[in-house]
XYZ file of N, CA and C in Angstrom:
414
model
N -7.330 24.830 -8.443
C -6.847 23.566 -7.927
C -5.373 23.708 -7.570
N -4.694 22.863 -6.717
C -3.625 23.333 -5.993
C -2.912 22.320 -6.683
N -1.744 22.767 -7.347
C -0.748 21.444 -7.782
C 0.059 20.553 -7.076
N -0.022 19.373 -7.309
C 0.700 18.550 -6.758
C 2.052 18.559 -6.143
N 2.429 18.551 -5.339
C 3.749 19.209 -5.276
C 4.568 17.793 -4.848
N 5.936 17.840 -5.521
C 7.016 16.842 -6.051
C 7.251 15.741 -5.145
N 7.168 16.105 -3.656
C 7.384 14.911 -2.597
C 6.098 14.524 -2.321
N 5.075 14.812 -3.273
C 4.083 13.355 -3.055
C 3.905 13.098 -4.222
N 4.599 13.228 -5.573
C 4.541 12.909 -6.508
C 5.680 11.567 -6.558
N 6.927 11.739 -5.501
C 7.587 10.778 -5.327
C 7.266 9.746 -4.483
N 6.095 9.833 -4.133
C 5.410 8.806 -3.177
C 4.585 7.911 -3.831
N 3.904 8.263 -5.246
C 3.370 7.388 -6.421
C 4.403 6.424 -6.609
N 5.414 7.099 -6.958
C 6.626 6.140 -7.402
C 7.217 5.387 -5.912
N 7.143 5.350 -4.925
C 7.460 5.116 -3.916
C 6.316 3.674 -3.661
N 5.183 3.933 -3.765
C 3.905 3.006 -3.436
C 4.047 2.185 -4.152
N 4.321 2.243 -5.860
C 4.766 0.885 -6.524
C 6.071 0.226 -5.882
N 7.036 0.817 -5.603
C 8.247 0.067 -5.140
C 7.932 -0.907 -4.086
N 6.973 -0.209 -2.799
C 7.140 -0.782 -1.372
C 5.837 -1.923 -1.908
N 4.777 -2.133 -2.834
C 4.135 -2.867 -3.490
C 5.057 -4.032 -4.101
N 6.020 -3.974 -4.564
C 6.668 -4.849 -5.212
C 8.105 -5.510 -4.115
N 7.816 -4.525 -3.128
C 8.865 -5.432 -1.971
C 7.694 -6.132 -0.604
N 6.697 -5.686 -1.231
C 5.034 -6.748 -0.244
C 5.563 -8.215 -1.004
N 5.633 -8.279 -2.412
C 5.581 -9.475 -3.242
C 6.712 -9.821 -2.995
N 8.062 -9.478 -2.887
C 9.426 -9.909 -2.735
C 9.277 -10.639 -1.089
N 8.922 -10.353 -0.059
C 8.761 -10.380 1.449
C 8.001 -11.764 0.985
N 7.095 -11.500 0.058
C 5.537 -13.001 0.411
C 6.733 -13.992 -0.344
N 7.173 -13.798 -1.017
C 8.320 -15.146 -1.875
C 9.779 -15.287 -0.740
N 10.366 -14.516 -0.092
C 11.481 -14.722 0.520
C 10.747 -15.907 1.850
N 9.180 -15.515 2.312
C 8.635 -16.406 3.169
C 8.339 -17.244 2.826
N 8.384 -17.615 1.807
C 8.093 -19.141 1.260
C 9.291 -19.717 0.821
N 9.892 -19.236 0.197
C 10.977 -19.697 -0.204
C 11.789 -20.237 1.217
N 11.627 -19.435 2.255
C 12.376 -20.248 3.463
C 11.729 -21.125 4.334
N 10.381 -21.322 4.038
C 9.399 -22.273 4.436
C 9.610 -23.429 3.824
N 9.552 -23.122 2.231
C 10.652 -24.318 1.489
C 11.222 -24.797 1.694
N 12.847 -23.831 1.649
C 13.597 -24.983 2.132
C 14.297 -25.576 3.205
N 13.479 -25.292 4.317
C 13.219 -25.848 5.744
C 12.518 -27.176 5.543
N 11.677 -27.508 4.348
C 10.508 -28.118 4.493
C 11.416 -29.526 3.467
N 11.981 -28.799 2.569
C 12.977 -30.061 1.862
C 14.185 -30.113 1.982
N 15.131 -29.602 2.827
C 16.104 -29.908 3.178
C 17.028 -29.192 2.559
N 18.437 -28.975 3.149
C 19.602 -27.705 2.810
C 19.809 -28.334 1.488
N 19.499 -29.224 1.015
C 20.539 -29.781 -0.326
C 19.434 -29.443 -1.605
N 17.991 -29.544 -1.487
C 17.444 -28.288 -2.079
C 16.216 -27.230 -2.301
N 17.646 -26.258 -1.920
C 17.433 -24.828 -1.720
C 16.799 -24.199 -3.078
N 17.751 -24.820 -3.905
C 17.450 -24.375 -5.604
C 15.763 -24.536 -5.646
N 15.425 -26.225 -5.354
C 14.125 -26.218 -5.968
C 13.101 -25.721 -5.203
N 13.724 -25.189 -3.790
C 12.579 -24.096 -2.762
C 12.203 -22.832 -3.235
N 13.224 -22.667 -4.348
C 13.321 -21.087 -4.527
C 12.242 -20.765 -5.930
N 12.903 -22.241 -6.764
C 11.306 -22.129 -7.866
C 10.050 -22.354 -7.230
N 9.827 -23.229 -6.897
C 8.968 -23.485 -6.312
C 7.936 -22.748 -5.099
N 8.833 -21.881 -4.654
C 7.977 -20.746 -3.543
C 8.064 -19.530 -4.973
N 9.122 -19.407 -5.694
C 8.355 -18.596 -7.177
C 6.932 -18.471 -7.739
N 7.055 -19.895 -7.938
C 5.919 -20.386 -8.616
C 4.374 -20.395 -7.623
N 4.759 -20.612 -6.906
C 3.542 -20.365 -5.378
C 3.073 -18.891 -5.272
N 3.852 -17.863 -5.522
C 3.637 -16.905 -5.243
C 3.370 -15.980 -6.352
N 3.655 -16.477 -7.712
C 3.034 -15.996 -9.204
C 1.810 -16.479 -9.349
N 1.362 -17.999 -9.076
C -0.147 -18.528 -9.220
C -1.093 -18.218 -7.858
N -0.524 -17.916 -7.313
C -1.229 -17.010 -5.801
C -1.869 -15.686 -5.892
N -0.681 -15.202 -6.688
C -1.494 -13.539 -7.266
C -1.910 -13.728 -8.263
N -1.922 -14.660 -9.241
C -2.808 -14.573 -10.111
C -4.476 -14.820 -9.972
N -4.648 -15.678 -9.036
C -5.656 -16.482 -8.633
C -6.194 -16.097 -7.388
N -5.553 -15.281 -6.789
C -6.523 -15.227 -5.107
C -6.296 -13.544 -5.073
N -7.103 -13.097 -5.972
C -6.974 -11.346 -5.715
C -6.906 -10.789 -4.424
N -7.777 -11.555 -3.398
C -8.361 -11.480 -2.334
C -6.691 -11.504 -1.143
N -6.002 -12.451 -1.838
C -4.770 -12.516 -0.763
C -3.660 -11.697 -1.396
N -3.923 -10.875 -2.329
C -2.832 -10.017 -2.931
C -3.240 -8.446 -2.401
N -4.215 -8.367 -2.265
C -5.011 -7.524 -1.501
C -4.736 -7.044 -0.454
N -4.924 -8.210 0.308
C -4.761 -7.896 2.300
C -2.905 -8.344 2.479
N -2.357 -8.848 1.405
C -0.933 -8.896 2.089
C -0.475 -7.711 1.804
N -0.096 -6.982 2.538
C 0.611 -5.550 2.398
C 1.389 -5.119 3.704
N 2.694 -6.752 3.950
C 3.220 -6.121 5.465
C 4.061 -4.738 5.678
N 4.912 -4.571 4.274
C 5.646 -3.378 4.501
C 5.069 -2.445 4.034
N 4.109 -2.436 2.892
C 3.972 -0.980 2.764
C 2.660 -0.783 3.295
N 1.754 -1.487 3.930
C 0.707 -1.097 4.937
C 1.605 -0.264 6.287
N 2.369 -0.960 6.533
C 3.371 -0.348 7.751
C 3.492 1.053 7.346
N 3.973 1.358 6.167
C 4.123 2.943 5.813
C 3.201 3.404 5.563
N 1.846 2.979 4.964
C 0.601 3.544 5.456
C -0.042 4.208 6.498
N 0.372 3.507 7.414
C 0.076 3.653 8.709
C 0.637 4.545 9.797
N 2.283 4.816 8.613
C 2.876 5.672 9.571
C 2.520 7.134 8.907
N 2.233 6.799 7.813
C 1.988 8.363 6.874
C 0.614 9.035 7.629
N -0.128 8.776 7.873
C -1.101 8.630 7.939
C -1.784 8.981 9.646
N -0.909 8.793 10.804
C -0.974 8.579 11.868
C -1.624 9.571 12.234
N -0.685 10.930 11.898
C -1.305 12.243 12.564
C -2.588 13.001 12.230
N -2.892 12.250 10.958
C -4.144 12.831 10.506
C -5.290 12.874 11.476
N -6.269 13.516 11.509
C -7.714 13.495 12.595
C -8.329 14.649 11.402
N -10.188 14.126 11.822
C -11.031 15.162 11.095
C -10.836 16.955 11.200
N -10.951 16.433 9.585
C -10.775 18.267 9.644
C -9.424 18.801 8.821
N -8.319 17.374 8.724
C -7.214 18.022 8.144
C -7.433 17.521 6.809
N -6.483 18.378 5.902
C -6.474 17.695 4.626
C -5.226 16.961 4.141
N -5.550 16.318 3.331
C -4.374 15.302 2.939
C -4.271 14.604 1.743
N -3.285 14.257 1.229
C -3.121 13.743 0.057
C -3.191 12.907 -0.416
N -4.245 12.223 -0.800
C -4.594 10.928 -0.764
C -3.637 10.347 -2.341
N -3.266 9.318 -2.567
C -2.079 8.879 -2.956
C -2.547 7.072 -3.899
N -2.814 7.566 -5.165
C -3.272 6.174 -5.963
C -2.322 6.037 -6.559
N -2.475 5.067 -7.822
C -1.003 3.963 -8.282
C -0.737 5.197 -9.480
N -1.720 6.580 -10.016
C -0.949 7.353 -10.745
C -1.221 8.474 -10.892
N -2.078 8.958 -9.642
C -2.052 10.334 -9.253
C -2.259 10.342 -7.629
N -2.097 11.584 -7.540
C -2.305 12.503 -6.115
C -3.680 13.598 -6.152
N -4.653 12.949 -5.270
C -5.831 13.798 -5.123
C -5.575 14.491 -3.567
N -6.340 15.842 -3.175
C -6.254 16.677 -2.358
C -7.914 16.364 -1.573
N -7.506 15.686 -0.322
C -8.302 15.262 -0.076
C -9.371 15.860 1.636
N -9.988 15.848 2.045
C -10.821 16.123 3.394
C -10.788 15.103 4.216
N -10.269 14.680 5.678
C -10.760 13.813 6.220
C -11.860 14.421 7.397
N -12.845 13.459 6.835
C -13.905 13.645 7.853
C -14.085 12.814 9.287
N -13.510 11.883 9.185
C -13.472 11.241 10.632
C -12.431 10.537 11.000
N -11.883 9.678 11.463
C -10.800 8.814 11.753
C -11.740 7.675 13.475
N -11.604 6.093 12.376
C -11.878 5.169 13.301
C -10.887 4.297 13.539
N -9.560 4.304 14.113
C -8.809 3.376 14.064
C -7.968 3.824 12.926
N -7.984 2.391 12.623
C -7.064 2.313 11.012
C -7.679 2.959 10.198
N -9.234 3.023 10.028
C -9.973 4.014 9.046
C -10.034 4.918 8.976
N -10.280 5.920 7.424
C -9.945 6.871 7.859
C -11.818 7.186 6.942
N -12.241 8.508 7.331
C -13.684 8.408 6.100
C -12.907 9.839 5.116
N -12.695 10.040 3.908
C -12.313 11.145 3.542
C -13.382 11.941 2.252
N -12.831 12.478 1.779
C -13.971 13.615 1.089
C -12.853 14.438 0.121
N -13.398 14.206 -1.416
C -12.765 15.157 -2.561
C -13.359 16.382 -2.495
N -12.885 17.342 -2.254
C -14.158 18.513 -2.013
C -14.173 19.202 -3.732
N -13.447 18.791 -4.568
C -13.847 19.204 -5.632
C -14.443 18.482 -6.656
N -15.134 17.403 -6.076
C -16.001 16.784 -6.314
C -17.689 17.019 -5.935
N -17.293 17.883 -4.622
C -18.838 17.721 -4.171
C -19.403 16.846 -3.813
N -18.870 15.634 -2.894
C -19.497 14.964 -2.234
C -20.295 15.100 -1.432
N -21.533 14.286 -0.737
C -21.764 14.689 0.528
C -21.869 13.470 1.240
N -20.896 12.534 0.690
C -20.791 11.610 1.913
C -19.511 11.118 1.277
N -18.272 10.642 2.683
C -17.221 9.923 2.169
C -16.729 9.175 1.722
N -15.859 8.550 1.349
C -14.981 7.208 0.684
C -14.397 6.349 1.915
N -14.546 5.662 3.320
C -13.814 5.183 4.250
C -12.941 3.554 3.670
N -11.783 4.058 3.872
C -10.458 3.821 3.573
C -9.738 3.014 4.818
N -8.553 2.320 4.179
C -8.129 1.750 5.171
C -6.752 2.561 4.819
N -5.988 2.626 6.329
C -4.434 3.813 6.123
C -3.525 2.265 5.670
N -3.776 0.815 5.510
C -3.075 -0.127 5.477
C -3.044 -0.211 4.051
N -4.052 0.470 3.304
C -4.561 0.020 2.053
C -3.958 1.133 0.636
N -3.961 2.218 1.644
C -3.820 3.390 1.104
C -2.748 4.487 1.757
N -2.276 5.478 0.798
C -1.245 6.300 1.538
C -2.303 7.523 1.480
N -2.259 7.989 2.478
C -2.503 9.563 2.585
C -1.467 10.030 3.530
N -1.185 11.229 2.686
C -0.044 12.256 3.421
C -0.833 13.343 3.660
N -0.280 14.320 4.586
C -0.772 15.192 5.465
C -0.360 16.413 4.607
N -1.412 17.600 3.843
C -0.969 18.303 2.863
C -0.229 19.690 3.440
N 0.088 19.500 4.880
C 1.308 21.024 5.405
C 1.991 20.468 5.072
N 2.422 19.225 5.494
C 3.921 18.496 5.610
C 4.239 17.594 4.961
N 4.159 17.577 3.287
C 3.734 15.881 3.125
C 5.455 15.170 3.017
């Protein structure tokens, strides 16, 4: 098995960060939806209040904590671009790095394959959802 090597080990740690500036982005948009919505004098109670919107939001709608991913889907997407079937790549979860096969590319999807698993059919992935890096260059 081929070891992980350090610049996609800093991309674990990288995926929680740009994850936790998805959640900072969904509160700075509310918070200024706020206080547009109650007026310059208060800002204070836009700022709890789009807080609080956006803590009982992820607690409660898995489904919209899910698909919001504007910035770090963006880097998904850019990691991810050059890939096409046939290359391998590093597919990239919240606390490891697997060495991965892509077998096809539809769009944003990608279908990929653990080959030290022995699959014989893939995992199709979204590049918005997930990081895969390209394992010449990662």
């Amino acid at each position: 098995m081929r070891p992980v090597p350090d610049a996609v080990l800093c991309w674990i740690d990288r995926r929680r960060w740009l994850r936790w500036a998805d959640g900072l982005l969904a509160w700075a948009l509310l918070w200024l939806v706020g206080a547009v919505m109650l007026a310059p004098r208060r800002v204070e109670a836009a700022a709890v209040v789009s807080l609080v919107v956006v803590v009982v939001a992820g607690a409660m709608l898995q489904p919209l904590c899910v698909r919001w991913r504007p910035i770090s889907g963006g880097v998904g997407l850019r990691l991810s671009r050059g890939l096409r079937a046939g290359a391998r790549a590093w597919y990239v979860s919240a606390r490891e790095a697997h060495l991965v096969v892509v077998t096809a590319r539809h769009g944003v999807r990608l279908v990929i394959v653990r080959p030290d698993l022995g699959q014989d059919e893939g995992i199709s992935v979204r590049c918005t959802r997930v990081f895969l890096l390209p394992a010449d260059s990662p």
